[in-house]
PDB file of C-alpha atoms in Angstrom:
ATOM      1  CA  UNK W   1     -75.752-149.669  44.325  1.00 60.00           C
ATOM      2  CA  UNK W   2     -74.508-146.232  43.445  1.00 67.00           C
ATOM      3  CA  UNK W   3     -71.051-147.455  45.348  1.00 72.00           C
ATOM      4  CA  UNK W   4     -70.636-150.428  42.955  1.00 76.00           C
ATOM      5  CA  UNK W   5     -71.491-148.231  40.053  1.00 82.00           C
ATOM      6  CA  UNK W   6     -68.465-145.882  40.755  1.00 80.00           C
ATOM      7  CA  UNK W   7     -66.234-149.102  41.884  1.00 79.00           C
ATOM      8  CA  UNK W   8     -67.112-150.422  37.942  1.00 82.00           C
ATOM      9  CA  UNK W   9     -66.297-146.709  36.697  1.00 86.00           C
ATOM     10  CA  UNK W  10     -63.131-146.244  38.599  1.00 83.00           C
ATOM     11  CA  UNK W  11     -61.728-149.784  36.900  1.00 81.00           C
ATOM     12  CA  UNK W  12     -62.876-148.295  33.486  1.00 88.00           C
ATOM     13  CA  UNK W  13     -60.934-145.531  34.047  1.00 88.00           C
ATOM     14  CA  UNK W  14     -58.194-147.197  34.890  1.00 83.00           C
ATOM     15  CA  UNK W  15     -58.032-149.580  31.732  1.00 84.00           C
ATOM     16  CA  UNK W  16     -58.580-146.582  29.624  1.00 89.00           C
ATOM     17  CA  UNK W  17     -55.315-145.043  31.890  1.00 84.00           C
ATOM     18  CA  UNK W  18     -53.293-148.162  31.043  1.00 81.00           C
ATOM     19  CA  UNK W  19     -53.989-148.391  27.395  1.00 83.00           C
ATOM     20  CA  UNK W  20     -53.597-144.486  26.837  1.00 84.00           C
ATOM     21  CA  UNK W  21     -49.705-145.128  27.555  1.00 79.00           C
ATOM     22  CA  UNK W  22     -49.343-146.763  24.487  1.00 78.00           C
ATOM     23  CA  UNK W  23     -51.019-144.515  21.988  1.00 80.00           C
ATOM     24  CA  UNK W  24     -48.586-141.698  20.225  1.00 79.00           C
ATOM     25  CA  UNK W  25     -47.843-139.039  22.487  1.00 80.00           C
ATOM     26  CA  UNK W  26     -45.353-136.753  20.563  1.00 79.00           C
ATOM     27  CA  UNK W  27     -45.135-136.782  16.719  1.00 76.00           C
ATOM     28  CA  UNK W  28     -44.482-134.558  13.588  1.00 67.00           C
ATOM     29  CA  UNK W  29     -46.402-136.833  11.222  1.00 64.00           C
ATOM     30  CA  UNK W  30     -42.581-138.187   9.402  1.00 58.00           C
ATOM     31  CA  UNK W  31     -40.464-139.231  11.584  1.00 54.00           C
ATOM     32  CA  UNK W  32     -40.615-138.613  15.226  1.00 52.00           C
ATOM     33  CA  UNK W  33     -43.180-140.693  16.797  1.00 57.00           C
ATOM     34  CA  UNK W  34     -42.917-141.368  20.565  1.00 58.00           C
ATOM     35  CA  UNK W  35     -45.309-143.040  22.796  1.00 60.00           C
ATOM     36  CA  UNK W  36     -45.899-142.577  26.628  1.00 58.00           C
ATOM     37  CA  UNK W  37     -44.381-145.874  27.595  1.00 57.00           C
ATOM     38  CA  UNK W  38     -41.308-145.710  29.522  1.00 61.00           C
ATOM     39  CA  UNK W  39     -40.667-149.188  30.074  1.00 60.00           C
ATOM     40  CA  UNK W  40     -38.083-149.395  33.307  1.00 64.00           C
ATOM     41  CA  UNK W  41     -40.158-146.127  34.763  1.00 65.00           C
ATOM     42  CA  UNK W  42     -43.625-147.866  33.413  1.00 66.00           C
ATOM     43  CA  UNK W  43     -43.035-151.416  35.397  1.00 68.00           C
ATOM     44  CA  UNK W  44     -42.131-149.725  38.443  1.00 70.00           C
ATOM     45  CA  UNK W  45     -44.799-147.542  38.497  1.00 66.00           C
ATOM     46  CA  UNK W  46     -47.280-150.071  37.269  1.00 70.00           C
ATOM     47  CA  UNK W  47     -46.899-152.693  40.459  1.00 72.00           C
ATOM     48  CA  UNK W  48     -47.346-149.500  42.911  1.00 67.00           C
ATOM     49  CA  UNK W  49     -50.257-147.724  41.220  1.00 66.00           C
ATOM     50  CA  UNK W  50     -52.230-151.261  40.085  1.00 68.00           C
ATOM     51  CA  UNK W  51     -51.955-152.433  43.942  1.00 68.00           C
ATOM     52  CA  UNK W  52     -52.910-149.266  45.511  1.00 63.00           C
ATOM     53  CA  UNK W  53     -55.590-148.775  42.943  1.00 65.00           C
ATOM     54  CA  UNK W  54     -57.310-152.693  43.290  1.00 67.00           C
ATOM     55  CA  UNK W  55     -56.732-152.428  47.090  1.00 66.00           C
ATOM     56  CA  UNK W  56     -58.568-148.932  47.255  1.00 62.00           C
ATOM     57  CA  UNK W  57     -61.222-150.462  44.906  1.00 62.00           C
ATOM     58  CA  UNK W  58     -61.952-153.589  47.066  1.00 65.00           C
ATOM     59  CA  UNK W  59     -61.276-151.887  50.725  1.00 65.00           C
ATOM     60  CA  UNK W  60     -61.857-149.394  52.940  1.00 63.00           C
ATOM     61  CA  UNK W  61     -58.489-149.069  54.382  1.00 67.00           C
ATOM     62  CA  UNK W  62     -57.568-145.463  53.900  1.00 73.00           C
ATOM     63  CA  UNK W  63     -53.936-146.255  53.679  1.00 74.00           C
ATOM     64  CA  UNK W  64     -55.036-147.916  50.527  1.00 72.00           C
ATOM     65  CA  UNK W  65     -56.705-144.308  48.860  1.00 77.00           C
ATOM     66  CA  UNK W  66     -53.944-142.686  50.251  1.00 81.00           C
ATOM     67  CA  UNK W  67     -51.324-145.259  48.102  1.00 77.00           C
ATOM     68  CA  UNK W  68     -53.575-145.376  44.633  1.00 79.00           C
ATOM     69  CA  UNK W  69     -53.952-141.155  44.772  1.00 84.00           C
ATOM     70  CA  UNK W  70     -50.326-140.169  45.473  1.00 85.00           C
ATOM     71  CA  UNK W  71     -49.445-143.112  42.379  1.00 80.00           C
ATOM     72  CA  UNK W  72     -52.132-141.072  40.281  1.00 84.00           C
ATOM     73  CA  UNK W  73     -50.759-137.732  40.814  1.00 89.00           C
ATOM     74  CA  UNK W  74     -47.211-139.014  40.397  1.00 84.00           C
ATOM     75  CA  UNK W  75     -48.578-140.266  37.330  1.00 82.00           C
ATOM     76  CA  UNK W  76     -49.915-136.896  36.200  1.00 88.00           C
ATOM     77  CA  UNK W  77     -46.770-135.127  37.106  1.00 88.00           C
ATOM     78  CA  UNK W  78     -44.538-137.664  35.248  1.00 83.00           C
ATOM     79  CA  UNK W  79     -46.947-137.204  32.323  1.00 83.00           C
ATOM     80  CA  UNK W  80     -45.938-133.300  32.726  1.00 88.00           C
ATOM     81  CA  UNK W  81     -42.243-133.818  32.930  1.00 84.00           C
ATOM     82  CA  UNK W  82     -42.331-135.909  29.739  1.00 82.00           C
ATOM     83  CA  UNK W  83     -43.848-133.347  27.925  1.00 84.00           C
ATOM     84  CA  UNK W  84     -41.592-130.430  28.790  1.00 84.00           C
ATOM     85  CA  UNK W  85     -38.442-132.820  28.226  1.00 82.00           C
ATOM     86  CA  UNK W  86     -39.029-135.579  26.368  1.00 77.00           C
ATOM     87  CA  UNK W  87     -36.952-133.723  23.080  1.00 77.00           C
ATOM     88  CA  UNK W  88     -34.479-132.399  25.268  1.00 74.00           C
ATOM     89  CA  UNK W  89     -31.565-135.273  24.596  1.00 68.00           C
ATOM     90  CA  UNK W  90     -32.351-136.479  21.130  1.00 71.00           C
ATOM     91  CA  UNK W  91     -33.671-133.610  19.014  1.00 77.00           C
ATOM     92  CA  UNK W  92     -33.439-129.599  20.656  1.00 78.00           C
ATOM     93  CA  UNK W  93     -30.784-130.013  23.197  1.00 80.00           C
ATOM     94  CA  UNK W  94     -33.352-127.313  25.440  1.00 83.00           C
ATOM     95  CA  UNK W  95     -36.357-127.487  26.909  1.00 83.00           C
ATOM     96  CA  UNK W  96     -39.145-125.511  24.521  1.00 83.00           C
ATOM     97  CA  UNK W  97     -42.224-125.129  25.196  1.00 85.00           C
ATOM     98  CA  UNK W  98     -43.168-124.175  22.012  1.00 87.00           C
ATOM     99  CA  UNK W  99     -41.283-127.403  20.695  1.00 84.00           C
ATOM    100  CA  UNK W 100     -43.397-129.604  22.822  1.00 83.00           C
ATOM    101  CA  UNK W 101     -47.057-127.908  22.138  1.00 86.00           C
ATOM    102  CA  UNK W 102     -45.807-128.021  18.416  1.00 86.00           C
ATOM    103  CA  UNK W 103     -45.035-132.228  18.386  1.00 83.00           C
ATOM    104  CA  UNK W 104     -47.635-133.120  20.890  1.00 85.00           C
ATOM    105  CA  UNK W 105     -50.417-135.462  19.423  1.00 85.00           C
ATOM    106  CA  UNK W 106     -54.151-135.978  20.156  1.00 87.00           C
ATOM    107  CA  UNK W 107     -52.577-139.430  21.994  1.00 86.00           C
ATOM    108  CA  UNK W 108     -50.892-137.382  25.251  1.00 88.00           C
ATOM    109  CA  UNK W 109     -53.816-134.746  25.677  1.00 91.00           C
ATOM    110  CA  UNK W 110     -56.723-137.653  25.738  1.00 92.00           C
ATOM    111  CA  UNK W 111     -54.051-139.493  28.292  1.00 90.00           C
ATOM    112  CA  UNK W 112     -53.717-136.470  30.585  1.00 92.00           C
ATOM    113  CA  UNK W 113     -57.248-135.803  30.592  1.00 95.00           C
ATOM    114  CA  UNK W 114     -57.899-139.816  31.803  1.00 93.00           C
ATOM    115  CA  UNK W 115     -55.287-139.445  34.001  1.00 91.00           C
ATOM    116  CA  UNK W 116     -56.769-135.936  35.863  1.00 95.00           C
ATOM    117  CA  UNK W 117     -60.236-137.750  35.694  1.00 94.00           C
ATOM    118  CA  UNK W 118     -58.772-140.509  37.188  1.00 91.00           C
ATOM    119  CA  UNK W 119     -57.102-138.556  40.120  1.00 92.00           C
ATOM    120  CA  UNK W 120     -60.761-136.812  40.793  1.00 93.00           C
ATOM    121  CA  UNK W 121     -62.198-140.166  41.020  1.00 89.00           C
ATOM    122  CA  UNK W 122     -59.937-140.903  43.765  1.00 87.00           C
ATOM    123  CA  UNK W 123     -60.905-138.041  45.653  1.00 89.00           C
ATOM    124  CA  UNK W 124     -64.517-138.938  45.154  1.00 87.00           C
ATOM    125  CA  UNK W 125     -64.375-141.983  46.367  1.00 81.00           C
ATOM    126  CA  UNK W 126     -62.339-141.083  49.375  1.00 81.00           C
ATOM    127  CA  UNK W 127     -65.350-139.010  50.306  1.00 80.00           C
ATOM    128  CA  UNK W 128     -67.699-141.034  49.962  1.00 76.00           C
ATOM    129  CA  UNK W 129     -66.207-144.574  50.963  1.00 71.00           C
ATOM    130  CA  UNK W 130     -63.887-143.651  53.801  1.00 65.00           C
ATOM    131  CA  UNK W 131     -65.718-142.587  57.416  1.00 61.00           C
ATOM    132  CA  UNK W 132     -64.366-140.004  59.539  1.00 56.00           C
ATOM    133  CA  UNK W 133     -63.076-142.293  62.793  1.00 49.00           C
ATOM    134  CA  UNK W 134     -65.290-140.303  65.131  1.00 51.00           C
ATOM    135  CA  UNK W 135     -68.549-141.403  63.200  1.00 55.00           C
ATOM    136  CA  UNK W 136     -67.448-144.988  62.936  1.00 51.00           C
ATOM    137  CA  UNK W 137     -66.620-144.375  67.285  1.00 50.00           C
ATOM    138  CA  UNK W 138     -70.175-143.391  67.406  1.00 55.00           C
ATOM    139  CA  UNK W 139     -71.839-145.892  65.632  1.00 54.00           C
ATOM    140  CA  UNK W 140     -69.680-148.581  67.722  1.00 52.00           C
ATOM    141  CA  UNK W 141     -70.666-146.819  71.001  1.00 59.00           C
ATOM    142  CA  UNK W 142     -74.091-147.072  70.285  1.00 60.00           C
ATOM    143  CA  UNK W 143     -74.382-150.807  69.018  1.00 57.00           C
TER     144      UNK W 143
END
């Protein structure tokens, strides 16, 4: 019970990932208003990190877990580079920290916050889900 619990959690968490992208990320309330979406970068990733992530939910494959975490924590890191550099071409010409915590909206922070609770869940459920291949030895030996 508690397994399908966390399987309905985990695709909660995901939606909520998916429809974070499209809220405003970066924004100083006039003009500049950009969202997380990517859309060449956001396809590609999309097909890798849905497939990993509804394989991992369904199976017990650890290649699977292994797929769906490293998309997540690409995902987390590209959510990083966009904020250091996403004013670098069009507006400053530099990367500025102080530039970026200045323009960044309520929109990126709630996304990076799914998107870390996201990558715990994965961990979590690699834990729990996936047996060490000694136990599962065992429990063949003795059947």
């Amino acid at each position: 019970m508690m397994k399908i619990r966390f399987k309905v959690l985990s695709i909660i968490i995901e939606i909520l990932l998916f429809l974070s992208f499209f809220l405003t990320w970066f924004s100083d309330g006039d003009m500049i208003t950009l969202r997380g979406v990517d859309l060449h970068i956001f396809i590609g990733w999309l097909l890798v990190f849905y497939i990993g992530t509804w394989f991992s939910v369904f199976s017990l494959s650890k290649k699977f877990h292994i797929i769906s975490l490293i998309a997540s924590i690409c995902v987390f890191l590209l959510e990083i580079y966009k904020f250091f550099t996403w004013h670098y071409l069009t507006i400053t010409g530099y990367i500025s920290l102080t530039f970026s915590l200045d323009m960044t909206s309520f929109g990126f922070y709630l996304s990076l916050f799914i998107c870390f609770v996201n990558i715990i869940l994965k961990i979590i459920w690699m834990k729990l889900c996936i047996k060490p291949v000694h136990k599962i030895e065992k429990e063949v030996i003795t059947k």
